[in-house]
Coordinates of C-alpha atoms (C1' of nucleotides) in Angstrom, one line a residue:
Chain P
X1 CA 0.0 0.0 0.0
X2 CA 2.7 2.4 1.1
X3 CA 4.6 1.3 -1.9
X4 CA 2.1 2.5 -4.5
X5 CA 1.4 5.7 -2.7
X6 CA 5.1 6.6 -2.2
X7 CA 5.8 5.7 -5.8
X8 CA 3.0 7.7 -7.3
X9 CA 4.3 10.7 -5.4
X10 CA 7.7 10.1 -6.9
X11 CA 6.2 10.9 -10.2
X12 CA 4.1 13.8 -9.1
X13 CA 7.0 15.5 -7.2
X14 CA 9.8 14.4 -9.5
X15 CA 12.3 17.1 -10.5
X16 CA 11.6 19.0 -13.6
X17 CA 14.2 18.9 -16.4
X18 CA 17.2 20.8 -15.1
X19 CA 18.7 21.5 -18.5
X20 CA 18.4 24.9 -20.1
X21 CA 16.6 25.0 -23.4
X22 CA 19.8 25.7 -25.3
X23 CA 21.4 22.8 -23.5
X24 CA 18.5 20.5 -24.4
X25 CA 19.0 21.5 -28.1
X26 CA 22.7 20.8 -27.8
X27 CA 22.0 17.3 -26.3
X28 CA 19.5 16.6 -29.1
X29 CA 21.9 17.5 -31.9
X30 CA 24.9 15.9 -30.2
X31 CA 23.1 12.6 -29.8
X32 CA 21.8 12.7 -33.3
X33 CA 25.3 13.3 -34.7
X34 CA 27.1 10.8 -32.4
X35 CA 24.5 8.0 -33.1
X36 CA 24.5 8.6 -36.9
X37 CA 21.1 10.0 -37.3
X38 CA 22.8 13.1 -38.7
X39 CA 25.7 12.2 -41.1
X40 CA 29.0 13.8 -41.9
X41 CA 28.9 16.8 -44.2
X42 CA 25.1 16.9 -43.9
X43 CA 23.6 20.4 -43.7
X44 CA 21.4 21.2 -40.8
X45 CA 18.2 23.3 -41.4
X46 CA 18.8 27.0 -41.2
X47 CA 18.8 28.7 -37.8
X48 CA 15.4 30.1 -38.4
X49 CA 14.0 26.7 -39.4
X50 CA 15.6 25.0 -36.5
X51 CA 14.1 27.5 -34.2
X52 CA 10.7 26.9 -35.7
X53 CA 11.0 23.2 -35.5
X54 CA 12.3 23.0 -31.9
X55 CA 9.8 25.7 -30.8
X56 CA 12.5 27.9 -29.4
X57 CA 13.9 31.4 -30.2
X58 CA 16.7 31.8 -32.7
X59 CA 19.0 33.1 -30.0
X60 CA 18.6 29.7 -28.3
X61 CA 19.5 27.8 -31.4
X62 CA 22.5 30.0 -31.9
X63 CA 23.6 29.3 -28.4
X64 CA 23.4 25.6 -29.1
X65 CA 25.4 25.9 -32.3
X66 CA 28.2 27.8 -30.5
X67 CA 28.5 24.8 -28.1
X68 CA 28.4 22.3 -31.0
X69 CA 31.1 24.2 -32.8
X70 CA 33.3 24.1 -29.7
X71 CA 32.8 20.4 -29.7
X72 CA 33.9 20.3 -33.4
X73 CA 30.6 18.6 -34.2
X74 CA 29.5 21.3 -36.7
X75 CA 31.1 24.0 -38.8
X76 CA 29.2 27.1 -39.8
X77 CA 29.4 29.1 -43.0
X78 CA 27.8 32.5 -43.7
X79 CA 26.1 33.8 -46.8
X80 CA 24.0 32.3 -49.4
X81 CA 24.3 28.5 -49.4
X82 CA 25.7 28.8 -46.0
X83 CA 24.6 27.2 -42.7
X84 CA 25.8 24.6 -40.3
X85 CA 27.2 21.4 -41.5
X86 CA 27.8 18.2 -39.5
X87 CA 31.3 17.0 -38.8
X88 CA 31.1 13.4 -37.6
X89 CA 34.4 11.5 -37.6
X90 CA 33.9 7.8 -37.6
X91 CA 36.6 7.1 -35.1
X92 CA 35.0 9.4 -32.6
X93 CA 31.7 7.6 -32.9
X94 CA 33.4 4.3 -32.2
X95 CA 35.2 5.7 -29.1
X96 CA 32.0 7.3 -28.1
X97 CA 30.2 4.0 -28.3
X98 CA 32.7 2.2 -26.2
X99 CA 32.8 5.0 -23.7
X100 CA 29.0 5.0 -23.5
X101 CA 28.9 1.2 -23.1
X102 CA 31.4 1.2 -20.2
X103 CA 29.4 3.9 -18.4
X104 CA 26.2 1.8 -18.5
X105 CA 25.5 -0.3 -15.4
X106 CA 24.5 -3.9 -16.2
X107 CA 21.2 -3.8 -14.3
X108 CA 20.3 -0.6 -16.1
X109 CA 21.2 -2.1 -19.5
X110 CA 19.1 -5.2 -18.8
X111 CA 16.2 -3.1 -17.6
X112 CA 16.3 -0.9 -20.7
X113 CA 16.4 -4.1 -22.8
X114 CA 13.4 -5.6 -21.0
X115 CA 11.4 -2.4 -21.7
X116 CA 12.6 -2.4 -25.4
X117 CA 11.6 -6.0 -25.8
X118 CA 8.2 -5.3 -24.4
X119 CA 7.6 -2.4 -26.9
X120 CA 9.1 -4.1 -30.0
X121 CA 7.3 -7.4 -29.1
X122 CA 4.0 -5.7 -28.7
X123 CA 4.5 -3.9 -32.1
X124 CA 5.2 -7.2 -33.8
X125 CA 2.1 -8.8 -32.2
X126 CA -0.1 -5.9 -33.3
X127 CA 1.4 -5.9 -36.8
X128 CA 0.5 -9.6 -37.1
X129 CA -3.1 -8.7 -36.2
X130 CA -3.3 -5.6 -38.5
X131 CA -1.0 -6.2 -41.5
X132 CA -2.4 -6.5 -45.0
X133 CA -0.5 -7.9 -48.1
X134 CA 0.9 -4.5 -49.0
X135 CA 2.3 -4.0 -45.5
X136 CA 4.1 -7.4 -45.7
X137 CA 5.6 -6.4 -49.0
X138 CA 6.8 -3.2 -47.5
X139 CA 8.4 -4.9 -44.5
X140 CA 10.2 -7.3 -46.9
X141 CA 11.5 -4.5 -49.0
X142 CA 12.9 -2.6 -46.1
X143 CA 14.6 -5.8 -44.9
X144 CA 16.0 -6.6 -48.3
X145 CA 18.0 -3.3 -48.4
X146 CA 21.3 -4.3 -46.9
X147 CA 23.4 -1.3 -48.0
X148 CA 23.9 0.6 -44.8
X149 CA 25.3 0.0 -41.3
X150 CA 23.6 -2.7 -39.2
X151 CA 22.0 -0.3 -36.7
X152 CA 20.4 1.6 -39.5
X153 CA 19.0 -1.6 -41.0
X154 CA 17.7 -2.7 -37.6
X155 CA 16.1 0.6 -37.0
X156 CA 14.4 0.7 -40.4
X157 CA 13.1 -2.9 -39.9
X158 CA 11.6 -2.5 -36.4
X159 CA 10.2 0.9 -37.3
X160 CA 8.5 -0.5 -40.3
X161 CA 6.9 -3.2 -38.1
X162 CA 5.8 -0.5 -35.6
X163 CA 4.3 1.5 -38.5
X164 CA 2.4 -1.6 -39.7
X165 CA 1.1 -2.1 -36.2
X166 CA -0.7 1.3 -36.6
X167 CA 0.4 2.5 -33.2
X168 CA 1.8 6.0 -33.1
X169 CA 2.9 5.6 -29.5
X170 CA 4.8 2.3 -30.1
X171 CA 6.4 3.8 -33.2
X172 CA 7.5 6.8 -31.2
X173 CA 8.8 4.5 -28.5
X174 CA 10.6 2.4 -31.1
X175 CA 12.4 5.6 -32.3
X176 CA 13.3 6.5 -28.8
X177 CA 14.9 3.1 -28.2
X178 CA 16.6 3.1 -31.6
X179 CA 18.2 6.4 -30.6
X180 CA 18.9 5.5 -27.0
X181 CA 20.0 1.9 -27.3
X182 CA 19.8 0.8 -30.9
X183 CA 23.2 1.9 -31.9
X184 CA 24.7 -0.1 -29.1
X185 CA 22.6 -3.2 -29.6
X186 CA 23.3 -3.4 -33.4
X187 CA 26.8 -2.0 -33.5
X188 CA 29.3 -3.3 -36.1
X189 CA 31.7 -3.9 -33.2
X190 CA 29.3 -6.6 -31.9
X191 CA 29.0 -8.1 -35.3
X192 CA 32.7 -9.1 -35.3
X193 CA 32.4 -10.9 -31.9
X194 CA 30.3 -13.7 -33.2
X195 CA 30.2 -14.3 -36.9
X196 CA 27.4 -16.8 -36.8
X197 CA 24.8 -14.1 -36.0
X198 CA 22.4 -13.4 -38.8
X199 CA 19.9 -10.7 -38.0
X200 CA 18.3 -10.9 -41.4
X201 CA 17.4 -14.5 -41.0
X202 CA 15.7 -13.6 -37.7
X203 CA 13.9 -10.7 -39.4
X204 CA 12.6 -13.1 -42.1
X205 CA 11.3 -15.4 -39.4
X206 CA 9.5 -12.5 -37.7
X207 CA 8.1 -11.3 -41.0
X208 CA 6.8 -14.8 -41.8
X209 CA 5.0 -14.9 -38.4
X210 CA 3.5 -11.5 -39.1
X211 CA 2.4 -12.6 -42.6
X212 CA 0.8 -15.7 -41.0
X213 CA -1.1 -13.5 -38.5
X214 CA 0.6 -15.4 -35.6
X215 CA 0.9 -12.5 -33.1
X216 CA 2.3 -14.6 -30.3
X217 CA 5.0 -16.1 -32.5
X218 CA 6.0 -12.7 -34.0
X219 CA 6.3 -11.3 -30.5
X220 CA 8.3 -14.2 -29.1
X221 CA 10.7 -14.1 -32.1
X222 CA 11.1 -10.3 -31.7
X223 CA 11.8 -10.6 -28.0
X224 CA 14.4 -13.3 -28.6
X225 CA 16.0 -11.3 -31.3
X226 CA 16.5 -8.4 -28.9
X227 CA 17.6 -10.6 -26.0
X228 CA 20.3 -12.2 -28.2
X229 CA 21.7 -8.8 -29.1
X230 CA 21.6 -7.8 -25.4
X231 CA 23.6 -10.9 -24.4
X232 CA 26.3 -10.0 -26.9
X233 CA 26.3 -6.5 -25.6
X234 CA 26.7 -7.7 -22.0
X235 CA 29.6 -9.9 -23.1
X236 CA 31.3 -6.9 -24.6
X237 CA 30.5 -4.8 -21.6
X238 CA 32.2 -7.3 -19.3
X239 CA 35.4 -7.2 -21.4
X240 CA 35.5 -3.4 -21.1
X241 CA 34.8 -3.3 -17.4
X242 CA 37.0 -6.2 -16.2
X243 CA 40.2 -5.9 -18.2
Chain W
X1 CA 13.6 3.6 -46.0
X2 CA 12.4 7.2 -46.2
X3 CA 10.0 6.2 -43.5
X4 CA 12.6 5.4 -40.8
X5 CA 14.7 8.4 -41.7
X6 CA 11.9 10.9 -41.7
X7 CA 10.6 9.4 -38.4
X8 CA 13.9 9.5 -36.7
X9 CA 14.2 13.1 -37.6
X10 CA 10.8 13.7 -36.1
X11 CA 12.3 12.8 -32.8
X12 CA 15.5 14.7 -33.2
X13 CA 13.8 17.9 -34.3
X14 CA 10.6 17.6 -32.3
X15 CA 9.5 20.7 -30.4
X16 CA 10.8 21.2 -26.9
X17 CA 8.2 21.4 -24.2
X18 CA 6.4 24.7 -24.7
X19 CA 5.2 25.0 -21.1
X20 CA 6.9 27.4 -18.7
X21 CA 8.3 25.8 -15.6
X22 CA 5.6 27.3 -13.4
X23 CA 3.0 26.0 -15.8
X24 CA 4.5 22.5 -15.7
X25 CA 4.3 22.5 -11.9
X26 CA 0.6 23.7 -12.1
X27 CA -0.1 20.8 -14.5
X28 CA 1.6 18.3 -12.2
X29 CA -0.3 19.3 -9.1
X30 CA -3.6 19.8 -10.9
X31 CA -3.4 16.3 -12.4
X32 CA -2.5 14.8 -9.0
X33 CA -5.4 16.5 -7.3
X34 CA -7.9 15.8 -10.1
X35 CA -6.9 12.1 -10.3
X36 CA -6.9 11.5 -6.6
X37 CA -3.2 11.1 -6.0
X38 CA -3.5 14.1 -3.7
X39 CA -6.6 13.9 -1.5
X40 CA -9.0 16.5 -0.1
X41 CA -7.6 18.4 3.0
X42 CA -4.2 16.9 2.5
X43 CA -1.3 19.2 3.1
X44 CA 1.3 19.8 0.4
X45 CA 4.9 20.0 1.3
X46 CA 6.1 23.6 2.2
X47 CA 7.0 25.9 -0.6
X48 CA 10.7 25.5 0.2
X49 CA 10.3 21.7 0.1
X50 CA 8.3 21.7 -3.1
X51 CA 10.9 23.9 -4.7
X52 CA 13.7 21.5 -3.7
X53 CA 11.7 18.4 -4.9
X54 CA 10.7 19.9 -8.2
X55 CA 14.2 21.4 -8.7
X56 CA 12.8 24.9 -9.2
X57 CA 13.0 28.2 -7.5
X58 CA 10.5 29.1 -4.7
X59 CA 9.2 31.9 -6.9
X60 CA 8.2 29.3 -9.5
X61 CA 6.4 27.3 -6.9
X62 CA 4.6 30.4 -5.6
X63 CA 3.6 31.2 -9.1
X64 CA 2.1 27.7 -9.5
X65 CA 0.3 28.0 -6.2
X66 CA -1.3 31.3 -7.2
X67 CA -2.8 29.5 -10.3
X68 CA -4.0 26.5 -8.2
X69 CA -5.7 28.9 -5.7
X70 CA -7.4 30.6 -8.6
X71 CA -8.7 27.2 -9.7
X72 CA -9.9 26.6 -6.1
X73 CA -7.8 23.5 -6.0
X74 CA -5.8 24.6 -2.9
X75 CA -6.1 27.0 -0.1
X76 CA -3.1 28.5 1.7
X77 CA -2.6 29.5 5.3
X78 CA 0.3 31.5 6.7
X79 CA 2.2 31.0 9.9
X80 CA 3.3 28.0 11.9
X81 CA 1.3 24.9 10.9
X82 CA 0.4 26.7 7.7
X83 CA 0.9 25.8 4.1
X84 CA -1.1 24.8 1.1
X85 CA -4.0 22.4 1.6
X86 CA -5.8 20.4 -1.2
X87 CA -9.4 21.2 -1.9
X88 CA -10.7 18.4 -4.1
X89 CA -14.5 18.2 -4.4
X90 CA -15.7 14.8 -5.5
X91 CA -18.2 16.2 -8.0
X92 CA -15.6 18.2 -9.7
X93 CA -13.4 15.1 -10.2
X94 CA -16.4 13.3 -11.7
X95 CA -17.1 16.2 -14.1
X96 CA -13.4 16.4 -14.9
X97 CA -13.3 12.8 -15.7
X98 CA -16.2 12.9 -18.1
X99 CA -14.9 16.0 -19.6
X100 CA -11.5 14.4 -20.1
X101 CA -13.0 11.3 -21.6
X102 CA -15.1 13.2 -24.2
X103 CA -11.9 15.0 -25.3
X104 CA -10.1 11.8 -26.0
X105 CA -10.1 10.6 -29.6
X106 CA -10.9 6.9 -29.9
X107 CA -7.8 5.9 -31.9
X108 CA -5.7 7.8 -29.3
X109 CA -7.4 6.0 -26.5
X110 CA -6.9 2.6 -28.1
X111 CA -3.3 3.4 -28.9
X112 CA -2.6 4.4 -25.3
X113 CA -4.3 1.2 -24.2
X114 CA -2.2 -0.9 -26.5
X115 CA 0.9 0.6 -25.1
X116 CA -0.3 0.2 -21.5
X117 CA -1.1 -3.4 -22.1
X118 CA 2.4 -4.0 -23.5
X119 CA 4.0 -2.5 -20.4
X120 CA 1.7 -4.1 -17.8
X121 CA 1.8 -7.5 -19.7
X122 CA 5.6 -7.4 -19.8
X123 CA 5.7 -6.6 -16.1
X124 CA 3.5 -9.6 -15.3
X125 CA 5.6 -11.9 -17.4
X126 CA 8.9 -10.8 -15.8
X127 CA 7.2 -11.0 -12.3
X128 CA 6.4 -14.7 -13.1
X129 CA 10.0 -15.3 -14.0
X130 CA 11.4 -13.4 -10.9
X131 CA 9.0 -13.7 -8.0
X132 CA 9.8 -15.6 -4.9
X133 CA 7.3 -16.7 -2.2
X134 CA 7.5 -13.4 -0.3
X135 CA 6.7 -11.5 -3.4
X136 CA 3.6 -13.6 -4.1
X137 CA 2.4 -12.9 -0.5
X138 CA 2.9 -9.2 -0.9
X139 CA 0.9 -9.2 -4.2
X140 CA -1.9 -11.1 -2.5
X141 CA -1.9 -8.7 0.5
X142 CA -2.1 -5.7 -1.7
X143 CA -5.0 -7.2 -3.6
X144 CA -6.8 -8.2 -0.4
X145 CA -7.1 -4.6 0.6
X146 CA -10.4 -3.4 -0.8
X147 CA -11.0 -0.3 1.3
X148 CA -10.4 2.4 -1.3
X149 CA -11.7 3.5 -4.7
X150 CA -11.2 1.0 -7.6
X151 CA -8.6 3.0 -9.4
X152 CA -6.5 3.1 -6.3
X153 CA -6.8 -0.6 -5.9
X154 CA -5.9 -1.3 -9.5
X155 CA -2.9 1.0 -9.3
X156 CA -1.6 -0.6 -6.2
X157 CA -2.0 -4.1 -7.7
X158 CA -0.3 -3.4 -11.0
X159 CA 2.4 -1.4 -9.3
X160 CA 3.2 -4.2 -7.0
X161 CA 3.4 -6.6 -9.9
X162 CA 5.8 -4.2 -11.6
X163 CA 7.9 -3.9 -8.4
X164 CA 8.1 -7.8 -8.2
X165 CA 9.2 -7.8 -11.9
X166 CA 12.3 -5.9 -10.6
X167 CA 12.2 -3.4 -13.5
X168 CA 12.6 0.2 -12.5
X169 CA 11.6 1.3 -15.9
X170 CA 8.5 -0.7 -16.2
X171 CA 7.5 0.5 -12.7
X172 CA 8.0 4.1 -13.7
X173 CA 5.9 3.4 -16.9
X174 CA 3.2 1.8 -14.8
X175 CA 3.0 4.9 -12.6
X176 CA 2.8 7.1 -15.7
X177 CA -0.1 5.1 -17.1
X178 CA -1.8 4.9 -13.8
X179 CA -1.6 8.7 -13.7
X180 CA -2.5 9.3 -17.3
X181 CA -5.2 6.6 -17.9
X182 CA -5.7 4.5 -14.8
X183 CA -8.3 6.8 -13.3
X184 CA -10.3 6.6 -16.4
X185 CA -9.9 2.9 -16.9
X186 CA -10.9 1.9 -13.4
X187 CA -13.4 4.6 -12.6
X188 CA -16.3 4.0 -10.3
X189 CA -18.5 5.4 -13.1
X190 CA -17.6 2.4 -15.3
X191 CA -18.2 -0.1 -12.5
X192 CA -21.9 0.8 -12.6
X193 CA -22.2 0.1 -16.3
X194 CA -21.7 -3.6 -16.0
X195 CA -22.2 -5.2 -12.6
X196 CA -20.8 -8.5 -13.6
X197 CA -17.2 -7.2 -13.8
X198 CA -15.0 -8.5 -11.0
X199 CA -11.4 -7.1 -11.2
X200 CA -10.4 -8.9 -8.1
X201 CA -11.2 -12.3 -9.6
X202 CA -9.0 -11.3 -12.6
X203 CA -6.2 -10.2 -10.3
X204 CA -6.4 -13.5 -8.5
X205 CA -6.0 -15.4 -11.8
X206 CA -3.0 -13.2 -12.8
X207 CA -1.4 -13.7 -9.4
X208 CA -1.9 -17.5 -9.6
X209 CA -0.2 -17.5 -13.0
X210 CA 2.7 -15.5 -11.6
X211 CA 3.0 -17.9 -8.6
X212 CA 3.0 -20.8 -11.0
X213 CA 5.9 -19.1 -13.0
X214 CA 3.8 -19.1 -16.1
X215 CA 4.9 -15.8 -17.7
X216 CA 2.9 -16.1 -20.9
X217 CA -0.3 -16.8 -19.1
X218 CA 0.3 -14.0 -16.6
X219 CA 0.9 -11.6 -19.5
X220 CA -2.1 -12.8 -21.5
X221 CA -4.4 -12.4 -18.5
X222 CA -3.1 -8.9 -17.7
X223 CA -3.6 -7.8 -21.3
X224 CA -7.1 -9.2 -21.4
X225 CA -7.8 -7.4 -18.0
X226 CA -6.8 -4.1 -19.6
X227 CA -8.5 -4.7 -22.9
X228 CA -11.8 -5.5 -21.0
X229 CA -11.5 -2.2 -19.2
X230 CA -10.8 -0.3 -22.4
X231 CA -13.9 -1.8 -24.1
X232 CA -16.0 -0.5 -21.2
X233 CA -14.4 2.9 -21.5
X234 CA -15.0 3.0 -25.3
X235 CA -18.7 2.2 -24.6
X236 CA -19.0 5.1 -22.2
X237 CA -17.1 7.3 -24.6
X238 CA -19.6 6.6 -27.3
X239 CA -22.5 7.6 -25.1
X240 CA -20.8 10.9 -24.3
X241 CA -19.9 11.7 -27.9
X242 CA -23.1 10.6 -29.7
X243 CA -25.9 11.7 -27.5
Chain O
dC1 C1' 30.6 41.9 -63.1
dC2 C1' 26.5 43.3 -60.7
dT3 C1' 22.3 42.3 -58.3
dT4 C1' 19.6 39.4 -55.6
dT5 C1' 19.0 36.1 -52.2
dA6 C1' 19.7 33.3 -48.3
dA7 C1' 21.7 32.8 -44.1
dA8 C1' 24.5 34.1 -40.2
dG9 C1' 25.8 37.9 -36.9
dT10 C1' 24.5 41.6 -33.7
dC11 C1' 21.4 44.2 -30.9
dT12 C1' 17.3 45.5 -27.9
dG13 C1' 13.6 45.6 -24.5
dA14 C1' 10.5 42.6 -22.0
dC15 C1' 9.5 38.5 -19.5
dG16 C1' 10.4 34.1 -16.8
dC17 C1' 13.3 32.1 -13.5
dC18 C1' 17.1 31.9 -10.4
dA19 C1' 19.3 32.4 -5.7
dT20 C1' 19.2 35.2 -1.9
dA21 C1' 17.6 38.2 1.7
dC22 C1' 14.3 40.2 4.7
dG23 C1' 9.5 41.1 6.7
dT24 C1' 5.0 39.5 8.4
dT25 C1' 1.8 36.1 10.2
dT26 C1' 0.3 32.4 12.9
dT27 C1' 0.7 28.4 15.7
dC28 C1' 3.1 25.7 19.1
dG29 C1' 5.4 24.8 23.3
dC30 C1' 7.0 26.3 27.7
Chain M
dG1 C1' 1.4 35.3 28.0
dC2 C1' 5.8 35.2 25.7
dG3 C1' 9.3 33.6 22.7
dA4 C1' 10.6 30.5 19.1
dA5 C1' 9.8 28.3 15.0
dA6 C1' 7.6 27.4 10.7
dA7 C1' 5.8 29.1 6.7
dC8 C1' 4.1 32.5 3.6
dG9 C1' 4.7 37.2 1.5
dT10 C1' 7.8 40.7 -0.7
dA11 C1' 11.9 42.4 -3.0
dT12 C1' 16.3 42.4 -5.7
dG13 C1' 20.0 41.8 -9.2
dG14 C1' 21.5 38.7 -12.6
dC15 C1' 20.9 35.3 -16.3
dG16 C1' 18.3 32.7 -19.9
dT17 C1' 14.9 33.2 -23.4
dC18 C1' 11.7 35.5 -26.2
dA19 C1' 10.2 38.3 -30.5
dG20 C1' 11.6 41.5 -33.5
dA21 C1' 14.7 44.5 -36.2
dC22 C1' 18.8 45.6 -38.6
dT23 C1' 23.7 44.6 -40.6
dT24 C1' 27.1 41.8 -42.8
dT25 C1' 28.6 38.0 -45.6
dA26 C1' 29.0 35.0 -49.4
dA27 C1' 27.0 32.3 -53.1
dA28 C1' 23.8 32.0 -56.9
dG29 C1' 22.0 33.7 -61.1
dG30 C1' 21.6 36.8 -65.1

DNA sequence: CCTTTAAAGTCTGACGCCATACGTTTTCGC
DNA sequence: GCGAAAACGTATGGCGTCAGACTTTAAAGG
């Protein structure tokens, strides 16, 4: 009894976000660059457009861009055709990933993964209930495109499943996890640890379950897919933490 | 392909929270009072304590309290033993609930419910994998306490299950849903629509599945429990929207 | 080469929020 | 009844953010 009361209060009275708005914009853009959502040499929208999209003042955007320039994550050019351009060195992303991984606590990593599996599994189940033939084709097309880095492929696949599930919330959650954890879970570093791992074969099995309308199987396969990736990540984490 | 890229961007460039900090505090406290997390005549922490807990300045808390007083949701007394006290008329809560329900769009309601079922179902499944005998006793004790309003009982039950699942994230999500949707889903208004509904019997079945270590059954029963409540809410929603 | 255009750079007054300090009110405890 | 303590009420200077306006820069297009 006391538990639920105390815990509900923990939400009501939880601290507000301590970060300034400029700082929040910095974190947004830094994460997007570090995790590959914004690629090297890519041009950001203009200051005016960024301000409109983020719902902040242009001064705030400019403040954030100063910080990003100091981190050498963007460079800015004036004049027509100017603007801010991403500078994302590949080696920095790799170092950032290992650094990030070694900062994560194992219980925290497992808890995040449990949550992710719940969301992605539910999306797969709903997709099995709601997909039509066009949806299945689309999922297959997305999965057939193997031209990019693994975490991009994984993100595209799971996001397509969430879209087919017709749940805006689950799709949004999927994107959040892809941003927060996806780059770790599906990192190329992990691919070299165990060569026998074939995510595409697992995707095909999930897609077949969705096509067959078997929601429980689709969910179970999705959960296992994520749990497998987590175990590999845990293995890497242990090598980093106990040298 | 374009789908996942465009959608990832929608997260990166999504608008920041437009609400001022004072306004956010107002919303927090208004929701907590309206949904029964803070009860009539209950004393709020002092301004200084609220400021510390919310991580804001006292001026901001005072600003929020002015707004709450204008809404007649609190009254404030000076001096020793003074402070702000909740004023939560039962009729206003009922009106607020119907008003809230008629504002919800049906697809939105279903989507939220799908997400809730995923979280609560996953919690039940993990609880079945991780519970020991003491945990089961605790769940049963929580469920045996029938002294309060239904939404309180439901919150306490599901939160206990999430606690037994040993997932901080799922517990936090559970609290969020209990705050956002729980008061609607388990409202006394709905209890009078269909007298045959017995949530405690459904809880006992879920608890038995958890005790038996049957994660899939525990999850399935939890999902059905929530889906049943949603259908009843949809029925009420239709009576409000199409008179 | 010149003009136009897009985009960054700079500035300004008003408002929200911060930390800090002090004053007033009311109850509690001796 | 008095003094102490808790708690609200008021005020202040500084910083972040806002909307809006104007200037400078550099590329694109004729």
